[in-house]
mmCIF file of C-alpha atoms in Angstrom:
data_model
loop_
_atom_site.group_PDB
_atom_site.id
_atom_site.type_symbol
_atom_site.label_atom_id
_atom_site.label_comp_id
_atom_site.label_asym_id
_atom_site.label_seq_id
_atom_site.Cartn_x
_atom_site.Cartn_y
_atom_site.Cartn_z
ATOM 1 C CA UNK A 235 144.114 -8.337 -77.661
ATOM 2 C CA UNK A 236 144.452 -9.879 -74.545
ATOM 3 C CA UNK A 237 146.785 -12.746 -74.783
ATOM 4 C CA UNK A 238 146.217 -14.746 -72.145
ATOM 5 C CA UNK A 239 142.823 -15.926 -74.191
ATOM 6 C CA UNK A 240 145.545 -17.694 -76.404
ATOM 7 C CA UNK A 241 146.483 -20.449 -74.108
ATOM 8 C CA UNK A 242 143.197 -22.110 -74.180
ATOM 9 C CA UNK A 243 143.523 -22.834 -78.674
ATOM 10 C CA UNK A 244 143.260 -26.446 -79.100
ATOM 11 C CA UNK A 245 146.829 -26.778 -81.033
ATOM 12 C CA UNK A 246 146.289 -30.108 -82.111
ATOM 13 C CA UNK A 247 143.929 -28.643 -85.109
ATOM 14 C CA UNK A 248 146.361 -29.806 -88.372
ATOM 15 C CA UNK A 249 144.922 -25.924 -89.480
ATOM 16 C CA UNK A 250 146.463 -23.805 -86.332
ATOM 17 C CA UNK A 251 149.818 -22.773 -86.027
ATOM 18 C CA UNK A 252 152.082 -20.414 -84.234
ATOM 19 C CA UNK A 253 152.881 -17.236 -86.050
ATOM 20 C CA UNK A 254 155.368 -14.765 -83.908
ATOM 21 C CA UNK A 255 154.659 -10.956 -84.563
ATOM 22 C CA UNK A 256 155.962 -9.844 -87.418
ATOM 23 C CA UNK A 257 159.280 -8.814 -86.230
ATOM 24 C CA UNK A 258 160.607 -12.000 -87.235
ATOM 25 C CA UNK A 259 160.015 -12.104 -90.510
ATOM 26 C CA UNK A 260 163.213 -8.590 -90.690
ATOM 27 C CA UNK A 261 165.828 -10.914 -89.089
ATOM 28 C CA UNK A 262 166.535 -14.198 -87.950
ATOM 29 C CA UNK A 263 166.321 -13.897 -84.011
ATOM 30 C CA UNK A 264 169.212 -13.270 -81.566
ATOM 31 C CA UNK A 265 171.537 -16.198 -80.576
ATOM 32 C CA UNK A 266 172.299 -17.152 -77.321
ATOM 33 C CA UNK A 267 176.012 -16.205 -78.174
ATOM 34 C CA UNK A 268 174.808 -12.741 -78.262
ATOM 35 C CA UNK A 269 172.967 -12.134 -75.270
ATOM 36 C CA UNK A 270 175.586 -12.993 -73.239
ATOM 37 C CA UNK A 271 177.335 -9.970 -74.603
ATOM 38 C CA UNK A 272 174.948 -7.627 -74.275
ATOM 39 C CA UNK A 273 175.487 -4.689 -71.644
ATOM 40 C CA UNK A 274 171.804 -2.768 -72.032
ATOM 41 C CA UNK A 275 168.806 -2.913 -69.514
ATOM 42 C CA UNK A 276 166.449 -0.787 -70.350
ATOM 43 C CA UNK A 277 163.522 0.067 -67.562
ATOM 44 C CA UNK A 278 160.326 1.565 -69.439
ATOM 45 C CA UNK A 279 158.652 4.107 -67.440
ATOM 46 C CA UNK A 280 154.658 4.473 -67.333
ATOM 47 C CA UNK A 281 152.549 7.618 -66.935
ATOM 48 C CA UNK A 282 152.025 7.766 -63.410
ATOM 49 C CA UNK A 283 149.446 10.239 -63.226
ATOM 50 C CA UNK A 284 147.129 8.076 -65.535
ATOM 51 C CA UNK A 285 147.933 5.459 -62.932
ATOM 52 C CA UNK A 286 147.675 7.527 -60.167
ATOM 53 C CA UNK A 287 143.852 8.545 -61.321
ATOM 54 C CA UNK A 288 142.838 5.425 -61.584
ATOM 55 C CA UNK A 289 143.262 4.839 -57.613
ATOM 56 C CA UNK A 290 146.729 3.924 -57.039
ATOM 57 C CA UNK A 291 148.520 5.480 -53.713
ATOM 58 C CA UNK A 292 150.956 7.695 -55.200
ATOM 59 C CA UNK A 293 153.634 7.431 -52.268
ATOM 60 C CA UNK A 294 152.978 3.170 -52.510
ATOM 61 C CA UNK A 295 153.727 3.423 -56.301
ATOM 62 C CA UNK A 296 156.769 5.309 -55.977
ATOM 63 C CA UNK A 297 158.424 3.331 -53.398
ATOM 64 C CA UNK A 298 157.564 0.239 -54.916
ATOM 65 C CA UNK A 299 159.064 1.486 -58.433
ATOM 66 C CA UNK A 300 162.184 2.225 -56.544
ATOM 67 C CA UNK A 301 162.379 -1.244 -55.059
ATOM 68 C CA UNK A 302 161.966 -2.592 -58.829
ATOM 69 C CA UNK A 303 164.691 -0.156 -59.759
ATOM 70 C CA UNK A 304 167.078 -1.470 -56.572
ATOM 71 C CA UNK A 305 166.762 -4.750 -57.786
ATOM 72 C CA UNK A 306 168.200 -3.785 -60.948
ATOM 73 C CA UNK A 307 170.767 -1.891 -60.327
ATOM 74 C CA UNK A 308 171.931 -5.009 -57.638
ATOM 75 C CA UNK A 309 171.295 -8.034 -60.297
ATOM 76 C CA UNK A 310 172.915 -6.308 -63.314
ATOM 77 C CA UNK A 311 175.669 -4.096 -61.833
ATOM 78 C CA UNK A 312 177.912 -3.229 -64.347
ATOM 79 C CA UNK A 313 175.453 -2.589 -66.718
ATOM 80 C CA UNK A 314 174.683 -0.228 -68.728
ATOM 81 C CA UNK A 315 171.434 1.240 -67.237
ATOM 82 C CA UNK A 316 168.673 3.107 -69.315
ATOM 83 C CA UNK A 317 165.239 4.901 -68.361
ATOM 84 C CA UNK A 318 162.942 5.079 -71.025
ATOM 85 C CA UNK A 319 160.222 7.665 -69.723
ATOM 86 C CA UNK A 320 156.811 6.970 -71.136
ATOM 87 C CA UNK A 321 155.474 9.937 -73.556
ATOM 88 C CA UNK A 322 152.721 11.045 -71.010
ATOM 89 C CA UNK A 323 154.440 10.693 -68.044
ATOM 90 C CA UNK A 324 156.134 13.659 -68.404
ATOM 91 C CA UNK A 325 157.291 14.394 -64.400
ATOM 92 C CA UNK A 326 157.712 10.216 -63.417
ATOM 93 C CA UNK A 327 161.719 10.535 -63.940
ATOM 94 C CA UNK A 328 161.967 13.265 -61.492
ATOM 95 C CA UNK A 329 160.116 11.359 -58.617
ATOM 96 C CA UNK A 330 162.054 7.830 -58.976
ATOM 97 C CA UNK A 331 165.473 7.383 -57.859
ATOM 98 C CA UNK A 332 167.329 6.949 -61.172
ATOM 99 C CA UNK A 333 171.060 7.256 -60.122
ATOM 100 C CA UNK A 334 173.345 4.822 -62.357
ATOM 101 C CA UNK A 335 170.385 5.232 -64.890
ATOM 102 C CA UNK A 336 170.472 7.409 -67.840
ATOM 103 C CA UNK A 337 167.444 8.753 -69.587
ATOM 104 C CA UNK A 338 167.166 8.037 -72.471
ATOM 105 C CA UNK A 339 165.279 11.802 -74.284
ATOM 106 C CA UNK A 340 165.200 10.815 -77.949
ATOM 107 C CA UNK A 341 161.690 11.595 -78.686
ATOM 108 C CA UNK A 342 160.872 7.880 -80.214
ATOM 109 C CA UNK A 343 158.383 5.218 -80.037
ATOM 110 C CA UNK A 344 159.771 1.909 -77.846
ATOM 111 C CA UNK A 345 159.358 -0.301 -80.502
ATOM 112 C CA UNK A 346 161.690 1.914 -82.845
ATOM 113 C CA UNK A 347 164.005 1.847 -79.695
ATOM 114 C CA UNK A 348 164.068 -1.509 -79.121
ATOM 115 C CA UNK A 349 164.693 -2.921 -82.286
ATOM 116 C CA UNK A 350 167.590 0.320 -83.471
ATOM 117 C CA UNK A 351 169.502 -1.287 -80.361
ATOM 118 C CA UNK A 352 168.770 -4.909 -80.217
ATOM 119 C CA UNK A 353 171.807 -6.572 -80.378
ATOM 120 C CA UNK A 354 172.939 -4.316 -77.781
ATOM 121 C CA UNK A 355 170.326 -4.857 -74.844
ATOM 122 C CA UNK A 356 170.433 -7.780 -72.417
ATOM 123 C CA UNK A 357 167.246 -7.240 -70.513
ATOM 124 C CA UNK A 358 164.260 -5.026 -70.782
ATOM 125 C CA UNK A 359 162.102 -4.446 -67.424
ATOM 126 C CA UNK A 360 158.643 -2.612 -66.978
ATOM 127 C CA UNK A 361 155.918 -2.171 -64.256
ATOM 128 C CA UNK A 362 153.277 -2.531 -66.577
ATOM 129 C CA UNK A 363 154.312 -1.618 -70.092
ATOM 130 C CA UNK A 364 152.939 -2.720 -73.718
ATOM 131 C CA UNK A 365 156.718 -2.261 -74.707
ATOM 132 C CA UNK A 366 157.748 -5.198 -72.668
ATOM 133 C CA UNK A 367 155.316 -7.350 -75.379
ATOM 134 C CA UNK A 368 157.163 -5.562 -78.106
ATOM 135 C CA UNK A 369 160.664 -6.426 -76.616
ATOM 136 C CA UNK A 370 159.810 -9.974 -76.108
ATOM 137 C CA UNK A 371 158.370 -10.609 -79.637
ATOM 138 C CA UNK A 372 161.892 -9.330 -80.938
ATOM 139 C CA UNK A 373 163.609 -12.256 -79.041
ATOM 140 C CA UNK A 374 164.636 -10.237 -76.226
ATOM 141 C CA UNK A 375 164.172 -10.925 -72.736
ATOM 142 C CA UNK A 376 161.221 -8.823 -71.388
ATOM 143 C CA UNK A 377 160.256 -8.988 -67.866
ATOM 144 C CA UNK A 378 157.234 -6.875 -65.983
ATOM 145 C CA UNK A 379 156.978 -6.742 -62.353
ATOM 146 C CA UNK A 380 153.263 -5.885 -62.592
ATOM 147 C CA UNK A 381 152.325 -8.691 -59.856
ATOM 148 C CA UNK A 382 154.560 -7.242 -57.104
ATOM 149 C CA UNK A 383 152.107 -4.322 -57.430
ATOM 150 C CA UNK A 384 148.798 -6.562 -56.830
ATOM 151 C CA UNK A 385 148.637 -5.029 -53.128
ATOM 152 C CA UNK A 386 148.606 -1.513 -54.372
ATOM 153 C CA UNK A 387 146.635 -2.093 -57.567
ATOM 154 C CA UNK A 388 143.368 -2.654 -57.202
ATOM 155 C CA UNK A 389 141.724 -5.776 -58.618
ATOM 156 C CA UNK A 390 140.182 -3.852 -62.254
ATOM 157 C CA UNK A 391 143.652 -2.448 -62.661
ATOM 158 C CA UNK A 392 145.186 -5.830 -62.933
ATOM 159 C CA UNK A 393 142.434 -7.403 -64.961
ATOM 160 C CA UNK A 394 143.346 -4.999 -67.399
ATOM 161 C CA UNK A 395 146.799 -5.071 -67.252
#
């Protein structure tokens, strides 16, 4: 499902309405009370040599990952930080620079992740991640920083992304 082909429903059909994903419907959604409370950013790795295969210049990635992860670590200092490595990309933690992160090993899916900790994560960031949808459909704030990576992917890799 691409969701961008959702903007263009003609909302002023009496029979159309908005219906969030399901997560919802488990709890009421967080309160602006409690974001401001909340000490967890959580950066969700990808597999980089699925990305990697499909064109992208490894050294460009890398460096530009570690810009994303600079930014971080200088807009939410005194955070908690948290790498969340993606199941098949098994070797991405050891080629970013993850000092003041910690990696997170439990052997889960994000969305179990995500909604275990929810009322304890302020932010969650991506390149390009599916889990960033997942994270924002629980009322958290998701962010992807897929568009600072239009010069190094090409122009079918961010059609599809």
């Amino acid at each position: 499902m691409d969701p961008r082909k959702l903007v263009d429903i003609d909302t002023t059909h009496h029979n159309v309405t908005h219906t969030p994903l399901p997560y919802w419907v488990l709890e009421d959604g967080l309160g602006e009370e409690d974001i401001h409370t909340q000490k967890k950013i959580i950066f969700f790795g990808n597999d980089i040599r699925g990305i990697i295969s499909l064109g992208v210049p490894r050294e460009s990635y890398i460096r530009r990952v570690n810009e994303c992860l600079d930014f971080i670590r200088n807009q939410f200092s005194g955070f908690q930080l948290y790498f969340k490595p993606h199941p098949a990309g098994k070797d991405e933690a050891e080629l970013l620079d993850l000092r003041e992160f910690l990696v997170i090993s439990e052997q889960v899916t994000s969305e179990m992740l995500l909604w275990k900790q929810r009322r304890d994560i302020c932010r969650v960031f991506a390149i390009n991640s599916m889990s960033t949808l997942s994270a924002y459909s629980m009322g958290l704030h998701a962010h992807v920083f897929y568009k600072y990576f239009a010069d190094i992917f090409d122009e079918k890799f961010m059609e599809q992304t």
